[in-house]
PDB file of C-alpha atoms in Angstrom:
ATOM      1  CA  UNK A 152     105.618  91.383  85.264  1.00 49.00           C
ATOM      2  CA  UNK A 153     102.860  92.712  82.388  1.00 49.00           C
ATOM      3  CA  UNK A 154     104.652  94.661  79.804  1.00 44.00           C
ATOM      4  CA  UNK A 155     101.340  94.488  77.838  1.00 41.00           C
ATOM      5  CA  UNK A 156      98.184  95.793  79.538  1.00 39.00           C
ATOM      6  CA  UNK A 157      95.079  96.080  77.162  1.00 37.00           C
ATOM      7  CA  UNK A 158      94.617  97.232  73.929  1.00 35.00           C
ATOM      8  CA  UNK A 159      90.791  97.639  72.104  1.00 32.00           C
ATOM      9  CA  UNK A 160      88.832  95.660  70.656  1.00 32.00           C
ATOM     10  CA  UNK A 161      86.738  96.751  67.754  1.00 33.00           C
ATOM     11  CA  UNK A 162      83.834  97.328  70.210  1.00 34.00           C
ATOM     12  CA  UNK A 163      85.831  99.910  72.082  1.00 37.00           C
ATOM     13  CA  UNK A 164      88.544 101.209  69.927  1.00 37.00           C
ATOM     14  CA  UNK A 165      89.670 104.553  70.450  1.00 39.00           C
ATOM     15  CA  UNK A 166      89.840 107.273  67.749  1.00 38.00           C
ATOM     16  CA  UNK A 167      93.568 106.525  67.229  1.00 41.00           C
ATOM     17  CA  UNK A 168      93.470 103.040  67.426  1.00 37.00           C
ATOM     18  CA  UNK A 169      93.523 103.042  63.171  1.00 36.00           C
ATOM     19  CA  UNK A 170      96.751 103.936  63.239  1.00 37.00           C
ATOM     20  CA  UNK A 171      97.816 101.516  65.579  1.00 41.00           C
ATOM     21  CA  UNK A 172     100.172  98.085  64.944  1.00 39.00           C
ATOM     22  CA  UNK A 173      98.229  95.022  65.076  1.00 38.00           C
ATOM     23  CA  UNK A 174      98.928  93.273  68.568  1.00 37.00           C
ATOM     24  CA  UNK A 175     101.310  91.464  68.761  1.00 37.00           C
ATOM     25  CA  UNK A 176      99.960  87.460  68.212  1.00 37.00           C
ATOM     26  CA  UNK A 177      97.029  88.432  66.356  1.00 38.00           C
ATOM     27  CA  UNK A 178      96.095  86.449  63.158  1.00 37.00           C
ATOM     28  CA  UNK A 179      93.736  86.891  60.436  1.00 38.00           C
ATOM     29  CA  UNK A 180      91.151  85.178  62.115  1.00 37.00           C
ATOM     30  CA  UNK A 181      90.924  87.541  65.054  1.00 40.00           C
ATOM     31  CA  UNK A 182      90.847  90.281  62.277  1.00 41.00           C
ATOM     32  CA  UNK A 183      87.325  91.574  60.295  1.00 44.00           C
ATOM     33  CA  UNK A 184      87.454  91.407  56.866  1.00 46.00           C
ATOM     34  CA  UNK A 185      87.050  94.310  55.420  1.00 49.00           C
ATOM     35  CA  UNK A 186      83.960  94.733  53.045  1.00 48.00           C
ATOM     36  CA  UNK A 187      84.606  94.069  49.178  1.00 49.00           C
ATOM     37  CA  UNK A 188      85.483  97.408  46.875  1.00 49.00           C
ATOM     38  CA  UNK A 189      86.512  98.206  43.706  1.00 47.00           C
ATOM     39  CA  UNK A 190      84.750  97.588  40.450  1.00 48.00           C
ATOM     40  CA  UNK A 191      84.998  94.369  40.638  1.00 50.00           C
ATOM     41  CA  UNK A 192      82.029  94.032  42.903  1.00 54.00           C
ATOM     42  CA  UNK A 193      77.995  94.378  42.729  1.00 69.00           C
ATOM     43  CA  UNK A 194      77.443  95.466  46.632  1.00 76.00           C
ATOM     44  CA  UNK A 195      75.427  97.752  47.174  1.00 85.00           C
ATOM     45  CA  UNK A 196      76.522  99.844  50.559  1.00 83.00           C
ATOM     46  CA  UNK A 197      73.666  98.099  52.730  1.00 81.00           C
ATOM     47  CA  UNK A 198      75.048  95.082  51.295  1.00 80.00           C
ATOM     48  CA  UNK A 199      78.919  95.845  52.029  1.00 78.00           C
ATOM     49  CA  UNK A 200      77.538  96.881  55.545  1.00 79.00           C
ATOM     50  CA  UNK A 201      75.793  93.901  56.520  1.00 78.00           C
ATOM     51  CA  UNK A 202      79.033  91.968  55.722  1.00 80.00           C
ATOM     52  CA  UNK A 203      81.271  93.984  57.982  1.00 78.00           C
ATOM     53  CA  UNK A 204      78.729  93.387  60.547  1.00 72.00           C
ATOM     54  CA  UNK A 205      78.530  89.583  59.800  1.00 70.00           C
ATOM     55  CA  UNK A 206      82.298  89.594  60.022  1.00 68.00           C
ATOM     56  CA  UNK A 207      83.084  91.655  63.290  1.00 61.00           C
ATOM     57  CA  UNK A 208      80.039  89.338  64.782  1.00 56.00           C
ATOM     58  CA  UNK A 209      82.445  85.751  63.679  1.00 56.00           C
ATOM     59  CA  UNK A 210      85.533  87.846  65.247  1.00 51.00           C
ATOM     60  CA  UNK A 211      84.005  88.231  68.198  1.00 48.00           C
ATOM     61  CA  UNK A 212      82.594  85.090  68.929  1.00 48.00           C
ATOM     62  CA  UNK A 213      86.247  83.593  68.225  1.00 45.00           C
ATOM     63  CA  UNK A 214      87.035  85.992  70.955  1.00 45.00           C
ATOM     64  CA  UNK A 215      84.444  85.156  73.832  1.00 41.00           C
ATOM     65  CA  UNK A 216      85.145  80.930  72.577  1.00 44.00           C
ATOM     66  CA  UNK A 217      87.160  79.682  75.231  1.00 48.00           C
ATOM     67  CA  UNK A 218      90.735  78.206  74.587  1.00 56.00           C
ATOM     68  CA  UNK A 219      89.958  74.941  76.126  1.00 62.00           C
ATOM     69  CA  UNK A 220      87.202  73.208  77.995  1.00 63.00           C
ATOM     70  CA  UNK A 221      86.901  74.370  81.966  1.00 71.00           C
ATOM     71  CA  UNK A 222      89.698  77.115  81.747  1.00 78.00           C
ATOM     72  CA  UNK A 223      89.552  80.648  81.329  1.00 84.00           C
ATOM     73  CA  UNK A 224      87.265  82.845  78.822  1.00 79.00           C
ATOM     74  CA  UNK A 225      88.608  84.544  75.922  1.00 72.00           C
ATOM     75  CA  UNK A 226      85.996  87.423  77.070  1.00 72.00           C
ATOM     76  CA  UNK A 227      84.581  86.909  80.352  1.00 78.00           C
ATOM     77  CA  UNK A 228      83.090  90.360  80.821  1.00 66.00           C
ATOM     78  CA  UNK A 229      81.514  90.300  77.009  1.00 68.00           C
ATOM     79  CA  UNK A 230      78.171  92.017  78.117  1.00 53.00           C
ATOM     80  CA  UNK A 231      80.308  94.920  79.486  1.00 57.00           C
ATOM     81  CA  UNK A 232      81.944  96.110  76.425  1.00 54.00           C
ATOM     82  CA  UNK A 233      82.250  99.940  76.590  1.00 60.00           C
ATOM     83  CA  UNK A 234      83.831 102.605  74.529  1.00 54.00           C
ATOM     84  CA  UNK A 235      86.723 103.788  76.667  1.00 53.00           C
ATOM     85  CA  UNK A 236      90.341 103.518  75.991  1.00 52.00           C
ATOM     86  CA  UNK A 237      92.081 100.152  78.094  1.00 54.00           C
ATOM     87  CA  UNK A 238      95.367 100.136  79.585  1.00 47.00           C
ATOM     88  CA  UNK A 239      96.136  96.517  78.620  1.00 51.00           C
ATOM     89  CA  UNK A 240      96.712  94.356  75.090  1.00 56.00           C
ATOM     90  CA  UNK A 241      95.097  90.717  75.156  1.00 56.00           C
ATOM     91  CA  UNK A 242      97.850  88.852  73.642  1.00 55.00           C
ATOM     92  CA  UNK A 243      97.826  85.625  71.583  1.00 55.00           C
ATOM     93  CA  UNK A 244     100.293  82.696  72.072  1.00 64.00           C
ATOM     94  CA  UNK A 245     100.978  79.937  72.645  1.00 84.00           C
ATOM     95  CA  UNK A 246      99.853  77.922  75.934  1.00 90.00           C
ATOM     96  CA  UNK A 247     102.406  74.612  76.331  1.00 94.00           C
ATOM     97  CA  UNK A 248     101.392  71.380  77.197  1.00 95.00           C
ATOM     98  CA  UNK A 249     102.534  72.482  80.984  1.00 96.00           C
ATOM     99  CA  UNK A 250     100.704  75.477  81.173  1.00 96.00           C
ATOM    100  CA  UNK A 251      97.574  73.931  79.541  1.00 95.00           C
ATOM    101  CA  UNK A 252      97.635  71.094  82.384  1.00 96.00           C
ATOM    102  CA  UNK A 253      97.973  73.389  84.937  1.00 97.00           C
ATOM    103  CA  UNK A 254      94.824  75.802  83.715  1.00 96.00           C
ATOM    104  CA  UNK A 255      92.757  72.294  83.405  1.00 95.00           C
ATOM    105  CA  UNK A 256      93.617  70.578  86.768  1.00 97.00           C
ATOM    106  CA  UNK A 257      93.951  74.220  88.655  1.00 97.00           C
ATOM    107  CA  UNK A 258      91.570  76.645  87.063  1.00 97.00           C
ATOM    108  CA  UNK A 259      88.577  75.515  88.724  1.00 96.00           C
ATOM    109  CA  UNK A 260      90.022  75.596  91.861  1.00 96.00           C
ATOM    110  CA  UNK A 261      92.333  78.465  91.685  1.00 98.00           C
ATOM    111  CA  UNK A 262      90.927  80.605  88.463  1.00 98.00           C
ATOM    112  CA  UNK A 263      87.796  83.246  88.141  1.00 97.00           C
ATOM    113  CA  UNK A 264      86.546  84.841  85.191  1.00 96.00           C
ATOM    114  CA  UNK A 265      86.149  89.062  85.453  1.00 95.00           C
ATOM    115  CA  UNK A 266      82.685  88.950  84.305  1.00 93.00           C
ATOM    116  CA  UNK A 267      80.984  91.591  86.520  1.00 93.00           C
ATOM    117  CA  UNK A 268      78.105  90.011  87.518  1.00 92.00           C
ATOM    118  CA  UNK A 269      79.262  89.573  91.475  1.00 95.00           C
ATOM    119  CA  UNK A 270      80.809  91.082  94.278  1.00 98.00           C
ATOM    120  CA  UNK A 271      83.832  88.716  95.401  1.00 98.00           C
ATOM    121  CA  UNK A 272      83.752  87.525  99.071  1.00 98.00           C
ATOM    122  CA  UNK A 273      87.632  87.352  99.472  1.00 98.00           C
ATOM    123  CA  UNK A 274      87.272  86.286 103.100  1.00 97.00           C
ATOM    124  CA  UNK A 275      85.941  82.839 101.837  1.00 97.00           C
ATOM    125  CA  UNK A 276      88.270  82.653  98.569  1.00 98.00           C
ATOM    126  CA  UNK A 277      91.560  82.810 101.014  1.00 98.00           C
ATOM    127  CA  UNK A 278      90.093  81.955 103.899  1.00 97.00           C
ATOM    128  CA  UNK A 279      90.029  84.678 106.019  1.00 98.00           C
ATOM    129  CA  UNK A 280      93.598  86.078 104.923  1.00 98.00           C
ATOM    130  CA  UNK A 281      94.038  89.553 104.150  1.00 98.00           C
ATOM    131  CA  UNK A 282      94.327  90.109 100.932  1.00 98.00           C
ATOM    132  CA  UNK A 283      96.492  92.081  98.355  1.00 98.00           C
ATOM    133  CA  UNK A 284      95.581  92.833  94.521  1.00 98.00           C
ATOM    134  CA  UNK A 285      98.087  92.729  92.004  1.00 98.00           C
ATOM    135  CA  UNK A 286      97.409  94.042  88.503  1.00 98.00           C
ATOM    136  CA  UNK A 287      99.497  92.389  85.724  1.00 95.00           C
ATOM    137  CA  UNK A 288     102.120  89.394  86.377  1.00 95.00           C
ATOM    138  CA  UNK A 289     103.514  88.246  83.425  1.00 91.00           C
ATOM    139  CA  UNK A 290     104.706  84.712  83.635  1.00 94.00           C
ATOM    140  CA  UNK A 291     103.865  84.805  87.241  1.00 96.00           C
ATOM    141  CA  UNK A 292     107.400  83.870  88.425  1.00 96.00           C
ATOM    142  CA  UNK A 293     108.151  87.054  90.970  1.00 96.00           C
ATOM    143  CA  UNK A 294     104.313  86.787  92.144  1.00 98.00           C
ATOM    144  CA  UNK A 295     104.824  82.927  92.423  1.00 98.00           C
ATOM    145  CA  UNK A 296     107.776  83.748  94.812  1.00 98.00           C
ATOM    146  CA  UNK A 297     106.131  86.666  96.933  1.00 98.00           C
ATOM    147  CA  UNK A 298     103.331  84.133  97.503  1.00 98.00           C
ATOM    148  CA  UNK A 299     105.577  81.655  98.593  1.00 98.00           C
ATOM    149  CA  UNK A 300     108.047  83.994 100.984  1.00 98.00           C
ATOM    150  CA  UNK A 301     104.670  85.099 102.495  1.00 98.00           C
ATOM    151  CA  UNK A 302     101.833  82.397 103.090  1.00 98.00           C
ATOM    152  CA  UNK A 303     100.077  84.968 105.231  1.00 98.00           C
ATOM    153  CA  UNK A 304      99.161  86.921 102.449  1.00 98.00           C
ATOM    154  CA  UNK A 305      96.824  85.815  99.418  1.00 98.00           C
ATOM    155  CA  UNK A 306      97.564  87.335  96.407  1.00 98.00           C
ATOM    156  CA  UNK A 307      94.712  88.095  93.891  1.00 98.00           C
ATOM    157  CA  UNK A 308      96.304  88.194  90.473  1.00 98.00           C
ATOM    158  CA  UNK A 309      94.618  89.834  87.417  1.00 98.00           C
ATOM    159  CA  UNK A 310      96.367  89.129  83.860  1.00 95.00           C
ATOM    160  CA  UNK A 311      94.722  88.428  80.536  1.00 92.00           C
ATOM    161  CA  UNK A 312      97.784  86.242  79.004  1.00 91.00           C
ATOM    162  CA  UNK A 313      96.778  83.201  79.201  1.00 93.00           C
ATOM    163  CA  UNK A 314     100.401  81.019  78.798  1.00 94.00           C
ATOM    164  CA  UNK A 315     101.517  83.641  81.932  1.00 95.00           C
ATOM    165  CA  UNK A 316      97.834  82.372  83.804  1.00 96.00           C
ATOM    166  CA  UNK A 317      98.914  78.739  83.434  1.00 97.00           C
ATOM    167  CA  UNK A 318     102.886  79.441  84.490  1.00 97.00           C
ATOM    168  CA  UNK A 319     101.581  81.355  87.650  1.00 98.00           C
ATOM    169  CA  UNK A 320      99.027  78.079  88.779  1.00 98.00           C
ATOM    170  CA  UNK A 321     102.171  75.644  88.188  1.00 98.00           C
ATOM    171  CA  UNK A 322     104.456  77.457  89.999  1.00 98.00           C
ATOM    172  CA  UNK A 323     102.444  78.049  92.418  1.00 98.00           C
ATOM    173  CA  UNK A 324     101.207  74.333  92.679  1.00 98.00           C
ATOM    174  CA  UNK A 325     104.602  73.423  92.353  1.00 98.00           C
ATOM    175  CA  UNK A 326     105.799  74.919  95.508  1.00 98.00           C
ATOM    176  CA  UNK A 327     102.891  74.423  97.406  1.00 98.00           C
ATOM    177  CA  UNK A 328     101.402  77.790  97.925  1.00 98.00           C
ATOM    178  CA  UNK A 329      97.542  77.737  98.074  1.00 98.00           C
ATOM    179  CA  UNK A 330      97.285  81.450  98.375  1.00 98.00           C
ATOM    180  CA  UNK A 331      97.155  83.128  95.118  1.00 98.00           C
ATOM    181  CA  UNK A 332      93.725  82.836  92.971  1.00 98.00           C
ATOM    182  CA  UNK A 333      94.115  84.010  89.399  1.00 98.00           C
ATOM    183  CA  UNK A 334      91.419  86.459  88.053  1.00 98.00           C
ATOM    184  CA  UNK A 335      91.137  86.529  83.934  1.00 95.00           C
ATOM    185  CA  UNK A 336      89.833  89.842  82.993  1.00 93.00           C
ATOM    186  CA  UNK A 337      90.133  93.916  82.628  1.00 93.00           C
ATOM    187  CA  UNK A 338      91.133  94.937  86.408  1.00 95.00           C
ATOM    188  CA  UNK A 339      88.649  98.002  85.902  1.00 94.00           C
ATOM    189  CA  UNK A 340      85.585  96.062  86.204  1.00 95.00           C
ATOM    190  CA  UNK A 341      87.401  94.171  88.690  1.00 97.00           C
ATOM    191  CA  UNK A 342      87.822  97.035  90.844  1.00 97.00           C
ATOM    192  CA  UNK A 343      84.275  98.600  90.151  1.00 95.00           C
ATOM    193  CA  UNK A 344      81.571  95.690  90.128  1.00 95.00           C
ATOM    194  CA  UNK A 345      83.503  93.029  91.973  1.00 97.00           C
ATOM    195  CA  UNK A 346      85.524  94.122  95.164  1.00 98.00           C
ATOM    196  CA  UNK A 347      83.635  95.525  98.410  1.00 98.00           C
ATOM    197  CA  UNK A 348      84.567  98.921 100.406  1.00 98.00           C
ATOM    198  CA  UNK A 349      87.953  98.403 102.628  1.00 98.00           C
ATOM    199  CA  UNK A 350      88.490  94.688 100.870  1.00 98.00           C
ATOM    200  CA  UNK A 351      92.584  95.002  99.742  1.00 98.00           C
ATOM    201  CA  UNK A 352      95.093  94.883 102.249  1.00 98.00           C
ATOM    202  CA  UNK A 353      97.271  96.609  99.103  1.00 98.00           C
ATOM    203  CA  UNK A 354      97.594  97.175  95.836  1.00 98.00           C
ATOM    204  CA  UNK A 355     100.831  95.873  93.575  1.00 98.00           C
ATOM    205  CA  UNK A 356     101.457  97.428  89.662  1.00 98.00           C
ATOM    206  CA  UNK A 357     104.770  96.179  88.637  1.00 96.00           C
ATOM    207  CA  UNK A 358     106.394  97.489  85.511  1.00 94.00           C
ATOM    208  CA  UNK A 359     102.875  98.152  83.530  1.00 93.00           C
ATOM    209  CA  UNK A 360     103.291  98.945  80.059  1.00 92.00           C
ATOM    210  CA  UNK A 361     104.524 102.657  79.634  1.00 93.00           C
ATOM    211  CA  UNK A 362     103.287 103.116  76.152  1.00 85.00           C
ATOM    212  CA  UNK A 363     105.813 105.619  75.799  1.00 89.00           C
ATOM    213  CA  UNK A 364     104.743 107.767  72.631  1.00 92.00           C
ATOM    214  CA  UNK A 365     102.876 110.963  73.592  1.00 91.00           C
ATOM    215  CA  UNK A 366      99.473 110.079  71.893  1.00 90.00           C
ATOM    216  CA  UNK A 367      99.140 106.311  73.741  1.00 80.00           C
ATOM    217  CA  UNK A 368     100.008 108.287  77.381  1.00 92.00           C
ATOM    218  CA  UNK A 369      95.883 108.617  78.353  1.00 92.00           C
ATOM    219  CA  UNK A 370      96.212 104.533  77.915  1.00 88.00           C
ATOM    220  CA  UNK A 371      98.619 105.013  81.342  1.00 96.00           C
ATOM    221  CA  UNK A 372      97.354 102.802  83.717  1.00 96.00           C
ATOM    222  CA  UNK A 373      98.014 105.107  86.877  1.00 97.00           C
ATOM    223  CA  UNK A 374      95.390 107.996  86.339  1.00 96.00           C
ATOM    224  CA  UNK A 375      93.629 109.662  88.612  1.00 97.00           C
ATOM    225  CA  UNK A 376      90.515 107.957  87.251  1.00 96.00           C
ATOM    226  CA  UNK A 377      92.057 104.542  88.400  1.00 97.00           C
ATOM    227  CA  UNK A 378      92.918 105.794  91.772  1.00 98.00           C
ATOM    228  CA  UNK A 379      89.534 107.037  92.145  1.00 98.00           C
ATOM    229  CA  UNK A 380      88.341 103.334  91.947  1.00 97.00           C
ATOM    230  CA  UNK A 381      91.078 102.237  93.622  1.00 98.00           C
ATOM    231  CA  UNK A 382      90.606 104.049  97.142  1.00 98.00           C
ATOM    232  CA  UNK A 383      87.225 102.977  98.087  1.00 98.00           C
ATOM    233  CA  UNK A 384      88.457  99.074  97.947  1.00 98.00           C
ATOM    234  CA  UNK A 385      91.699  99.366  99.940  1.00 98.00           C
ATOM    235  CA  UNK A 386      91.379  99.630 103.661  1.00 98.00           C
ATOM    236  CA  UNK A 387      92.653 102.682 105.634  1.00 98.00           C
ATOM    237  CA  UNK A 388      96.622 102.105 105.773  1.00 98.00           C
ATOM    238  CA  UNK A 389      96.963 100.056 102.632  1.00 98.00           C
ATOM    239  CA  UNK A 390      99.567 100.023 100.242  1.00 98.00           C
ATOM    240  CA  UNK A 391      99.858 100.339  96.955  1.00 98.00           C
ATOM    241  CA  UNK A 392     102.849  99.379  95.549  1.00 98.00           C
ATOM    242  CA  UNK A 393     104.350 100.579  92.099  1.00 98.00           C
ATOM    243  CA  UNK A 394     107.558  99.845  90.087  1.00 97.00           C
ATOM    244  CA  UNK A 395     108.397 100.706  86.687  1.00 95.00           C
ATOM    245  CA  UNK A 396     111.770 101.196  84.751  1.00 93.00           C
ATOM    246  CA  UNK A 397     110.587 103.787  82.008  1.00 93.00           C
ATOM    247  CA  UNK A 398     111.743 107.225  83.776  1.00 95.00           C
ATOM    248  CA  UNK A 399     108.768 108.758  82.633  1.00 96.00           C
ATOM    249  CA  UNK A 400     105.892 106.843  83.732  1.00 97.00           C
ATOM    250  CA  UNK A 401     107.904 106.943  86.853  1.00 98.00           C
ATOM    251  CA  UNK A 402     107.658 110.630  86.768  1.00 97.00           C
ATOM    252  CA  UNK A 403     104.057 110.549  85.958  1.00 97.00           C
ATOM    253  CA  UNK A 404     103.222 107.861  88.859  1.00 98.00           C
ATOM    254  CA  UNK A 405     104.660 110.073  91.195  1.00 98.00           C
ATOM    255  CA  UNK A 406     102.722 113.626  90.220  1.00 98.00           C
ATOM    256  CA  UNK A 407      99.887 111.160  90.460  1.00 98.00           C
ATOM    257  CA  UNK A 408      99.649 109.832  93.140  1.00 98.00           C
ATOM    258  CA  UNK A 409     100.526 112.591  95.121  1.00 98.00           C
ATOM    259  CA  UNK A 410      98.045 114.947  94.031  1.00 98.00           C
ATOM    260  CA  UNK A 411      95.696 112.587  94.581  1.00 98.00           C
ATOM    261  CA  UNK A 412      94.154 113.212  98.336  1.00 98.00           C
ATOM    262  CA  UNK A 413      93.271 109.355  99.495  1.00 98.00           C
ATOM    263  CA  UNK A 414      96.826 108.453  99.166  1.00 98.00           C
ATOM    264  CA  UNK A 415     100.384 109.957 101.058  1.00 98.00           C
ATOM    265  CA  UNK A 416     104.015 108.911  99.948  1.00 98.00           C
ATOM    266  CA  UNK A 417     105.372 106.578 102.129  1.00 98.00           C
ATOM    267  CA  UNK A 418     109.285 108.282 101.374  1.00 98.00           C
ATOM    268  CA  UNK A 419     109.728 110.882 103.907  1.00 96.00           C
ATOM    269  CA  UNK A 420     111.388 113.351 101.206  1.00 97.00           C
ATOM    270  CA  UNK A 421     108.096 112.549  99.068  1.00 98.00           C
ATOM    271  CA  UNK A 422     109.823 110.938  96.409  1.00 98.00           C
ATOM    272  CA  UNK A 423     110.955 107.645  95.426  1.00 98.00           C
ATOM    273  CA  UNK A 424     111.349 104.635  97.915  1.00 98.00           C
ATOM    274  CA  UNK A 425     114.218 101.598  98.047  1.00 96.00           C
ATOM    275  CA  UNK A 426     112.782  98.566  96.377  1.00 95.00           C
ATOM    276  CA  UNK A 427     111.397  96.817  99.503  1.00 96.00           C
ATOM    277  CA  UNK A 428     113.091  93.158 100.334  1.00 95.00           C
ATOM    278  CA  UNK A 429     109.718  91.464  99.521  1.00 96.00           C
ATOM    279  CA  UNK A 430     109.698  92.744  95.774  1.00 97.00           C
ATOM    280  CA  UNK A 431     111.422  89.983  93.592  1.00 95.00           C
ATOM    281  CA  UNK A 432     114.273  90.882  91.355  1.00 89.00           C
ATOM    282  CA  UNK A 433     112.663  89.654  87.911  1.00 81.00           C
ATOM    283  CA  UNK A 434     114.454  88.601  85.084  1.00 78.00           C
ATOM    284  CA  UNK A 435     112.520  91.460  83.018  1.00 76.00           C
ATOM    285  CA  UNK A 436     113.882  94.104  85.364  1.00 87.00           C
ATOM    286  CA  UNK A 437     117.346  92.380  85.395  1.00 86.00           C
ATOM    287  CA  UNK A 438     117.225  92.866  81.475  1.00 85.00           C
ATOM    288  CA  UNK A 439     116.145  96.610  82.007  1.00 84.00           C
ATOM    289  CA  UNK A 440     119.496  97.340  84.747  1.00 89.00           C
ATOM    290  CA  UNK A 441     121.473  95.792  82.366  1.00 92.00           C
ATOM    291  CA  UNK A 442     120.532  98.287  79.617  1.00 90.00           C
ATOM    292  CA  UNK A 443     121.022 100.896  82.075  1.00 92.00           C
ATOM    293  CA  UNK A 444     117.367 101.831  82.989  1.00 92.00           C
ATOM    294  CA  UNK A 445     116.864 102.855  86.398  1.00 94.00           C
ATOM    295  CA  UNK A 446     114.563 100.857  88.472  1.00 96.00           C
ATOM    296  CA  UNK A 447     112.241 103.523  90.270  1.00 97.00           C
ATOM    297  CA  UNK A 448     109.515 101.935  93.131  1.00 98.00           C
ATOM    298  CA  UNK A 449     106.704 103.959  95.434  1.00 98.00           C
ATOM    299  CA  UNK A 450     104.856 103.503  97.737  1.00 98.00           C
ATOM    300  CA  UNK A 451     102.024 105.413  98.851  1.00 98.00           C
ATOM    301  CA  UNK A 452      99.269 104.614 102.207  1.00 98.00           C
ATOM    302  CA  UNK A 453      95.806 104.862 101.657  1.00 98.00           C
ATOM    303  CA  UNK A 454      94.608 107.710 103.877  1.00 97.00           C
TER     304      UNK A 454
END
């Protein structure tokens, strides 16, 4: 499961985002060098500005180069670079000789970019299976087994690390499932430019990053602004499916998504549910009951 959704880029940093730690991975080549100062320099300030802009431009294109030939972009959606705050954090390191394999042999059959230029038909891409969305996957190992305990059911699964993108298409591969496609991208633009009315079948967020410190909570993934482009894509009766471990976010998911009015809690006190029998223990969560956190899932119908 995703620990790490997305954190901004210089293009669409947030006011706060000075203050922030460098992600975790990053190295001084995905950094802009800052402009020279001090008397030892002659720059004039047109000058020092012209090299900040020449060095965000070589960052960036080191972003949008792609790690290897035929796999997934560094920055499929580069044209739709907006100033709002992300809920995820593109992570560097490193793919392994098994992962890269997989993303060569299996990414053009299995892979898509989130570039925002098309509406998905997911009738054709799982062929005519209903389909469920799930945002963030980690290494892929619990979605590799929910795909595999349920072959009726594709499984469209949005991550940006790529060593987790190539585990998910070799386990998959490995035990023969054909029906989970791996999308590379931000899930918002997903979700806006790329899925039709009444396309999902549900809608799985397990154990997003809870960016826990006060000032990071509007980087939450479950807002009402994501439910708002959330509802129009799920059919009438969908699920969507949430489980985190931080008691907080937990909290939060649940004022949520019940005040929002396209969605009604499954639990018939209107809290929490039990963590349904298709839902994978993961070694993440294992390492989270053993530290005592409590495990909270819900699950509320699109109405």
């Amino acid at each position: 499961m995703s620990e790490q959704p997305l954190n901004p880029t210089s293009a669409d940093a947030p006011a706060d985002a000075a203050s922030d730690p460098a992600p975790a991975g990053s190295t001084a080549a995905d950094a802009p060098a800052a402009a020279p100062t001090g008397p030892a320099t002659d720059f004039t300030a047109d000058e020092a500005a012209a090299l900040r802009a020449a060095s965000f431009e070589r960052a960036r294109r080191l972003r949008m180069e792609p790690r290897f030939p035929g796999g997934p972009a560094a920055d499929p959606a580069g044209s739709h670079h907006e100033r709002r705050i992300r809920s995820f954090q593109p992570r560097r390191s490193r793919v392994t000789t098994g992962q890269q394999e997989a993303l060569e042999r299996l990414w053009p059959k299995w892979g898509l970019d989130i570039d925002g230029k098309r509406v998905l038909d997911l009738a054709e891409l799982f062929d005519g299976l209903p389909v469920v969305l799930e945002i963030g996957f980690g290494m892929g190992e619990a979605t590799a087994q929910m795909a595999a305990d349920d072959p009726g059911t594709g499984i469209l699964a949005v991550d940006v690390h790529t060593p987790g993108q190539g585990n998910l298409l070799g386990l998959a591969d490995k035990a023969g499932s054909t029906n989970v496609r791996v999308a590379n991208g931000d899930a918002v633009i997903l979700l806006r430019e790329m899925l039709a009315p009444e396309s999902l079948d549900g809608l799985r967020v397990y154990f997003p990053d809870p960016w826990p410190k006060a000032r990071h909570h509007k980087r939450r993934l479950i807002q009402p602004e994501f439910l708002d482009l959330v509802a129009p894509v799920l059919k009438p009766g969908a699920i969507v499916h949430c489980a985190t471990d931080w008691e907080p976010y937990a909290e939060q998911m649940l004022e949520v998504l019940t005040a929002h009015p396209r969605f009604a809690n499954t639990a018939a006190d209107g809290g929490y549910a039990p963590r349904p029998a298709f839902r994978p223990l993961t070694r993440f969560e294992g390492q989270g009951l053993d530290k005592g956190h409590v495990v909270h899932d819900l699950l509320f119908a699109r109405v």
